[in-house]
Amino acid sequence: MTPPPLFSFANLQFSYPGPKHSRNGCTAIDFSSNEFHIRQGVKTVLLGPSGCGKTTLLQICGLLRQAPLQPGQVVFDSTCDYAVISPQAQLELRRNSFGFILQTFFLLPNFSMVENTAMPLIFQGMEKSRALKHAREFIQKSGLSGSGENDLEHNLDKTSDQLSQGQKQRVAILRALIHDPTVIFADEFTSNLDGNTIEKTFLLIDDWQKKGAQKGQLRSLVLVTHDQAVAARHGDHFVVINESHRLKKQFSRQEFSSREAVNQEIHAAFQTN
Amino acid sequence: MSPGLPNLGVKFCLWFAWRDLTDKRSFHFSLGIFLSLVITFMILILSLAAPESMEMIRKRHLAANPKALSIEFDKGPMSYISQEEKKFLEDSLQAPGLGVRGVFFYGEENFYFPLKDGSKEYRGRIVQEEDLVLQASGIQLDPVEGQPWIALGLSVKKDVLEAWNQGAGEFKVNNPITNMPVALKMAGFFSKDFDSYGDFMISKEAISLLKNQPNPASRWIVSGPLPDDWKTKILPSQLVDYLENKNLRKPSSETRTLKGKEYKCWRLDSQNEKGERLKDWLAHLNAIKIHMDNKYGKSMNDFVSIVDNEKPSAPDTQALSRPPALFLGVLYLKDLDFLSRAIQKVKSLGFRPLNPEAEAQLREIHHSTSYNRTVLIAINIGLILVAACSSFFLEFIRLKQKIAEVGLLKSFGATESSLLGIYLVEALLIFLTGLIFSAGLSALAVVGIRGAYFSWMSLGEVFDSTYFGFLACFGIFNLMVVIGSTLVGSAEARNNCPAHSLGKAE
């Protein structure tokens, strides 16, 4: 049975506002005459060359970027049309339903690892002490803690500037998961992680999805990455965008597993204007 | 659940603000704003408080010190107050409701000693019946017309000014003994510059008479035209030596012109060899005498005669005294509020208030401080504007650096109001710590200044800290600056979408 759509796109087009200077005024996404879905409960991977619009698409979906949309261009969960969504509903979605793993971590400086992790819970309204306690437990049980002196458990009270890039990345991952969102938007979050940690991260995401399933939720990951190996290993649905910001191709997991064919398509996407 | 400030809670905002402010990336900005506020407050407190405080202390001093709050009065130019009048005044002015602490009369006991030949000895000098002897009012002169000198006491400045008939070139005064008016010719230059405390002038005639007619109460002698060689005639070489080489300050001379004639005036400074300041002429003469005695023997006694006791030189002579010739009354008041009433009372009793100026004095103090205050206020306004601009832009830049955090917090679902709340709490924290710190430092400084400088004039009076209420205005101004800069500085990040803020930080 096909899962229901998480995001439905129809003729989505987006240009950065303002005159043509740097990114301003340039087209970022051009899905004209394209209609497609990102499904719930799956791990969708956005692929394409740098600057093709992957991150912009992720930001629009995650309501991090305001886009002047026409009705029906982006619809969340079949009912929530982003063209008419209220500011309050946007806040509610970002606070309760979405989790973000951003490209450059964006940990709050001068806040400890635990505090950074607990921040989404606090903004959900949980009392600070409870949120911190929950965050400590979450880090310990996550499996991302690592081992030895550099593990997260031994550095819970260190501030972000005292952490390594890998530790920061793991905190950013845990922060995105701690409040049990229904969608996680992850933007090239594997670049600072070793293979073992990447595996553990996806185990954690799998676990998060399973827990959602137990609650009757279809939890989804929207992942932007250039790492095709990671994509192939963990992705369920693949969206390829070409340099012209157009939708080049969608692949299923099975199709993507056929590496040669996929490579050709992706290569073509990277080359085609 | 709404993510607004009330639900985040003030406690959370304080926690977040403190962490954010102490972040090393923005700490120097926070410190800059903090120091800017501290310096502004301290400059304001110290510079504005100083003149105002002195004025306030002076007012309190006037109210608390009975000698400061007084009315001098007399009967008129060169008129003396009789003993009957004195008693009448004492009775009248002690009436309830006038707020009088006491009445005091200035005069001098006129001791003189009758000699066997019918003359009198007064202060070591034989005084004939027809001689005019004026006492501590400072006038001592021969009534013979043309007598070319006059010695004036500081306290009769006002009398002399009013009694001086410029056209006739004379003073009209009352003889305190005969109570008859006497016209006194003045051959010398009449100086209005009476208030150079401790200085005096000596004329040729005056210095020659000085040895026989000392008047310790007098501080001024005004000279007439002097010949070029007057110094050598008046001042023996030993005295010149003393003045020019031993005295810590040399005598100075100046020439003044009055009615086409030149008058040479000399000033001697009142300081002895030890550098001690001499309070009056008598002390100065004593210093000269001691010096001359020590260095040149008794010769100085022929020149300067110091009379500090009242003993008859003739044997078997009994001292006689007559009631003192009172020339000045002083009314001490309990409070400044009684001043006007007391002045009216003195006038109604037929006397002349000489210094109804306690209020005028306050006005004068106020006038003198108002200029300084105006300049200080102008400087302070400039400083406030500079500090305000620096605070504003430091806060503005600090918040610009926070743009990524704002984007991140928005991705957590933070509202604009909750973000504004967090950054306003940060601004208030800086403001309040700046205010408290500067107030504490300023209080210490004021206490120190008071101890070192104000105490001599305040006589230990309590420093009124309520005066510093004016700082509230500047506090509010600075508060508006930090809030304004927070609103402006955070506006872009608050209003932009999270991705825009995050993107700007990348």
XYZ file of C-alpha atoms in Angstrom, chain A residues 59 63-66 88 91-92 94-95 100 102-112 115 119-120 122-125 128 161 175, chain B residues 1-3 8 12 15-16 18-20 22-25 404-405 408-415 422 497-500 502 505-506:
64
model
C 13.729 24.969 3.653
C 8.774 26.372 6.657
C 12.162 27.904 7.228
C 11.826 29.980 4.087
C 8.882 32.091 3.115
C 0.573 30.422 13.983
C 5.051 28.024 14.352
C 3.152 24.972 15.552
C 8.132 23.974 13.309
C 7.824 23.544 17.059
C 15.996 20.174 11.597
C 21.193 21.924 9.591
C 24.221 21.979 7.370
C 26.452 23.876 9.824
C 24.942 22.538 13.056
C 24.015 25.970 14.453
C 24.465 25.086 18.081
C 23.807 27.909 20.491
C 27.150 29.204 21.686
C 27.835 29.269 25.403
C 25.148 26.647 25.969
C 26.149 23.163 26.979
C 21.123 22.526 26.936
C 16.175 23.517 23.562
C 13.294 22.232 21.344
C 11.905 24.066 26.253
C 10.354 25.890 23.324
C 7.569 23.323 23.378
C 6.851 24.531 26.886
C 13.782 23.688 31.832
C 32.970 25.727 21.267
C 18.384 18.007 19.036
C 1.056 25.642 23.606
C 1.986 29.203 22.792
C 5.703 29.772 22.633
C 8.914 30.639 28.328
C 14.134 31.076 31.277
C 18.965 32.148 32.053
C 19.110 32.426 28.301
C 22.897 35.515 30.897
C 24.335 32.702 28.794
C 24.019 34.780 25.693
C 28.558 35.962 28.600
C 29.190 34.258 25.282
C 32.767 35.140 24.411
C 31.816 36.149 20.891
C 21.946 32.785 13.329
C 20.665 32.175 16.837
C 17.706 28.715 14.973
C 15.286 29.702 17.714
C 12.671 30.380 15.067
C 13.219 26.887 13.732
C 12.295 25.693 17.222
C 9.054 27.604 16.888
C 9.998 30.736 18.793
C 7.727 33.672 18.098
C 14.812 37.371 25.331
C 12.356 33.964 7.805
C 14.605 31.537 9.701
C 16.427 30.397 6.580
C 17.327 33.978 5.748
C 20.612 31.130 9.094
C 25.225 33.525 9.299
C 26.746 30.956 6.986
